[in-house]
PDB file of C-alpha atoms in Angstrom:
ATOM      1  CA  UNK Q   1       0.000   0.000   0.000  1.00  0.00           C
ATOM      2  CA  UNK Q   2       1.227   3.491  -0.847  1.00  0.00           C
ATOM      3  CA  UNK Q   3       0.943   6.077   1.892  1.00  0.00           C
ATOM      4  CA  UNK Q   4      -1.120   9.144   1.035  1.00  0.00           C
ATOM      5  CA  UNK Q   5      -2.994  12.078   2.480  1.00  0.00           C
ATOM      6  CA  UNK Q   6      -6.705  12.388   1.711  1.00  0.00           C
ATOM      7  CA  UNK Q   7      -8.316  15.719   2.644  1.00  0.00           C
ATOM      8  CA  UNK Q   8     -11.779  15.543   4.215  1.00  0.00           C
ATOM      9  CA  UNK Q   9     -14.166  18.302   3.126  1.00  0.00           C
ATOM     10  CA  UNK Q  10     -17.412  19.072   4.944  1.00  0.00           C
ATOM     11  CA  UNK Q  11     -20.466  19.114   2.688  1.00  0.00           C
ATOM     12  CA  UNK Q  12     -24.148  19.631   3.448  1.00  0.00           C
ATOM     13  CA  UNK Q  13     -25.450  17.545   0.529  1.00  0.00           C
ATOM     14  CA  UNK Q  14     -23.123  14.792  -0.669  1.00  0.00           C
ATOM     15  CA  UNK Q  15     -25.047  14.191  -3.906  1.00  0.00           C
ATOM     16  CA  UNK Q  16     -24.828  17.876  -4.876  1.00  0.00           C
ATOM     17  CA  UNK Q  17     -21.145  17.958  -3.918  1.00  0.00           C
ATOM     18  CA  UNK Q  18     -20.385  14.849  -5.995  1.00  0.00           C
ATOM     19  CA  UNK Q  19     -22.105  16.416  -9.020  1.00  0.00           C
ATOM     20  CA  UNK Q  20     -19.987  19.568  -8.600  1.00  0.00           C
ATOM     21  CA  UNK Q  21     -16.739  17.593  -8.243  1.00  0.00           C
ATOM     22  CA  UNK Q  22     -17.617  15.556 -11.332  1.00  0.00           C
ATOM     23  CA  UNK Q  23     -17.434  18.813 -13.313  1.00  0.00           C
ATOM     24  CA  UNK Q  24     -13.850  19.047 -12.039  1.00  0.00           C
ATOM     25  CA  UNK Q  25     -13.047  15.577 -13.369  1.00  0.00           C
ATOM     26  CA  UNK Q  26     -13.596  13.577 -10.172  1.00  0.00           C
ATOM     27  CA  UNK Q  27     -15.645  10.375 -10.103  1.00  0.00           C
ATOM     28  CA  UNK Q  28     -17.507   8.929  -7.143  1.00  0.00           C
ATOM     29  CA  UNK Q  29     -15.748   5.811  -5.840  1.00  0.00           C
ATOM     30  CA  UNK Q  30     -18.024   4.790  -2.966  1.00  0.00           C
ATOM     31  CA  UNK Q  31     -20.505   6.086  -0.394  1.00  0.00           C
ATOM     32  CA  UNK Q  32     -21.105   4.959   3.185  1.00  0.00           C
ATOM     33  CA  UNK Q  33     -23.983   5.621   5.606  1.00  0.00           C
ATOM     34  CA  UNK Q  34     -24.256   3.903   8.975  1.00  0.00           C
ATOM     35  CA  UNK Q  35     -28.018   3.558   8.370  1.00  0.00           C
ATOM     36  CA  UNK Q  36     -30.481   4.850   5.772  1.00  0.00           C
ATOM     37  CA  UNK Q  37     -31.093   8.546   6.320  1.00  0.00           C
ATOM     38  CA  UNK Q  38     -27.822   9.030   8.237  1.00  0.00           C
ATOM     39  CA  UNK Q  39     -25.109  11.415   6.967  1.00  0.00           C
ATOM     40  CA  UNK Q  40     -23.115  10.279   3.939  1.00  0.00           C
ATOM     41  CA  UNK Q  41     -19.355   9.858   3.689  1.00  0.00           C
ATOM     42  CA  UNK Q  42     -18.162   9.701   0.071  1.00  0.00           C
ATOM     43  CA  UNK Q  43     -14.875   9.258  -1.754  1.00  0.00           C
ATOM     44  CA  UNK Q  44     -14.279  10.987  -5.088  1.00  0.00           C
ATOM     45  CA  UNK Q  45     -11.148  10.521  -7.188  1.00  0.00           C
ATOM     46  CA  UNK Q  46      -9.457  12.124 -10.152  1.00  0.00           C
ATOM     47  CA  UNK Q  47      -6.604   9.864 -11.235  1.00  0.00           C
ATOM     48  CA  UNK Q  48      -4.497   9.370  -8.115  1.00  0.00           C
ATOM     49  CA  UNK Q  49      -6.054  12.340  -6.300  1.00  0.00           C
ATOM     50  CA  UNK Q  50      -8.714  11.473  -3.716  1.00  0.00           C
ATOM     51  CA  UNK Q  51     -11.038  13.544  -1.566  1.00  0.00           C
ATOM     52  CA  UNK Q  52     -13.430  12.473   1.156  1.00  0.00           C
ATOM     53  CA  UNK Q  53     -16.716  14.421   1.266  1.00  0.00           C
ATOM     54  CA  UNK Q  54     -18.475  14.186   4.612  1.00  0.00           C
ATOM     55  CA  UNK Q  55     -21.943  15.219   5.758  1.00  0.00           C
ATOM     56  CA  UNK Q  56     -20.905  14.364   9.341  1.00  0.00           C
ATOM     57  CA  UNK Q  57     -20.856  17.366  11.670  1.00  0.00           C
ATOM     58  CA  UNK Q  58     -17.391  17.820  13.128  1.00  0.00           C
ATOM     59  CA  UNK Q  59     -15.455  15.942  10.430  1.00  0.00           C
ATOM     60  CA  UNK Q  60     -14.207  19.135   8.815  1.00  0.00           C
ATOM     61  CA  UNK Q  61     -15.001  22.816   8.514  1.00  0.00           C
ATOM     62  CA  UNK Q  62     -16.512  24.519   5.484  1.00  0.00           C
ATOM     63  CA  UNK Q  63     -14.132  26.971   3.885  1.00  0.00           C
ATOM     64  CA  UNK Q  64     -11.159  24.607   3.830  1.00  0.00           C
ATOM     65  CA  UNK Q  65      -8.501  25.297   1.182  1.00  0.00           C
ATOM     66  CA  UNK Q  66      -7.142  22.445  -0.956  1.00  0.00           C
ATOM     67  CA  UNK Q  67      -4.495  22.898  -3.652  1.00  0.00           C
ATOM     68  CA  UNK Q  68      -4.952  20.738  -6.761  1.00  0.00           C
ATOM     69  CA  UNK Q  69      -2.254  20.502  -9.428  1.00  0.00           C
ATOM     70  CA  UNK Q  70      -3.623  19.749 -12.889  1.00  0.00           C
ATOM     71  CA  UNK Q  71      -2.214  19.501 -16.397  1.00  0.00           C
ATOM     72  CA  UNK Q  72      -4.521  22.184 -17.861  1.00  0.00           C
ATOM     73  CA  UNK Q  73      -5.783  24.865 -15.493  1.00  0.00           C
ATOM     74  CA  UNK Q  74      -7.179  26.805 -18.448  1.00  0.00           C
ATOM     75  CA  UNK Q  75      -9.639  23.980 -19.229  1.00  0.00           C
ATOM     76  CA  UNK Q  76     -10.755  23.902 -15.579  1.00  0.00           C
ATOM     77  CA  UNK Q  77     -11.163  27.675 -15.518  1.00  0.00           C
ATOM     78  CA  UNK Q  78     -13.212  27.560 -18.735  1.00  0.00           C
ATOM     79  CA  UNK Q  79     -15.529  24.877 -17.283  1.00  0.00           C
ATOM     80  CA  UNK Q  80     -16.201  27.000 -14.190  1.00  0.00           C
ATOM     81  CA  UNK Q  81     -15.982  30.389 -15.941  1.00  0.00           C
ATOM     82  CA  UNK Q  82     -13.339  31.776 -13.569  1.00  0.00           C
ATOM     83  CA  UNK Q  83     -10.195  33.783 -14.364  1.00  0.00           C
ATOM     84  CA  UNK Q  84      -6.700  32.327 -14.422  1.00  0.00           C
ATOM     85  CA  UNK Q  85      -3.846  34.243 -12.839  1.00  0.00           C
ATOM     86  CA  UNK Q  86      -0.128  33.883 -13.400  1.00  0.00           C
ATOM     87  CA  UNK Q  87       1.897  33.369 -10.228  1.00  0.00           C
ATOM     88  CA  UNK Q  88       5.673  32.869 -10.181  1.00  0.00           C
ATOM     89  CA  UNK Q  89       5.168  29.113  -9.525  1.00  0.00           C
ATOM     90  CA  UNK Q  90       2.041  28.287 -11.573  1.00  0.00           C
ATOM     91  CA  UNK Q  91      -0.998  29.440 -13.525  1.00  0.00           C
ATOM     92  CA  UNK Q  92      -3.859  29.277 -11.033  1.00  0.00           C
ATOM     93  CA  UNK Q  93      -7.607  29.600 -10.672  1.00  0.00           C
ATOM     94  CA  UNK Q  94      -9.652  29.519  -7.488  1.00  0.00           C
ATOM     95  CA  UNK Q  95     -12.951  27.678  -7.174  1.00  0.00           C
ATOM     96  CA  UNK Q  96     -15.517  27.341  -4.387  1.00  0.00           C
ATOM     97  CA  UNK Q  97     -17.640  24.246  -4.116  1.00  0.00           C
ATOM     98  CA  UNK Q  98     -21.335  24.508  -3.152  1.00  0.00           C
ATOM     99  CA  UNK Q  99     -20.364  24.367   0.552  1.00  0.00           C
ATOM    100  CA  UNK Q 100     -17.759  27.139   0.404  1.00  0.00           C
ATOM    101  CA  UNK Q 101     -14.697  24.895   0.360  1.00  0.00           C
ATOM    102  CA  UNK Q 102     -11.965  26.533  -1.691  1.00  0.00           C
ATOM    103  CA  UNK Q 103      -9.921  24.750  -4.317  1.00  0.00           C
ATOM    104  CA  UNK Q 104      -6.903  26.520  -5.711  1.00  0.00           C
ATOM    105  CA  UNK Q 105      -6.192  24.772  -8.994  1.00  0.00           C
ATOM    106  CA  UNK Q 106      -2.843  25.245 -10.688  1.00  0.00           C
ATOM    107  CA  UNK Q 107      -0.628  24.152 -13.537  1.00  0.00           C
ATOM    108  CA  UNK Q 108       3.023  24.484 -12.508  1.00  0.00           C
ATOM    109  CA  UNK Q 109       5.276  26.656 -14.624  1.00  0.00           C
ATOM    110  CA  UNK Q 110       7.711  24.614 -16.694  1.00  0.00           C
TER     111      UNK Q 110
END
């Protein structure tokens, strides 16, 4: 097993969050609920990048910032209709998911 870090993001509606993350190229891997009607805990993945989306109170705070490196930040920015800025280290765009979590998305400078 490879060691990894998987950020946990707090979401109010896992289904809505999964739909938003699918626009970013993530795919739902699995969903868990302790019982029907209980809060959902979901994994989404984009290649080797994984995020946990949790409806559980206390798992994480809305407004968290995650940095995501991608091959083509311009395509991501076009999908979400946000500007791209040039930083000394990368071209970047910032997104907010439906729950206010921030994703800074960047393509490193060559």
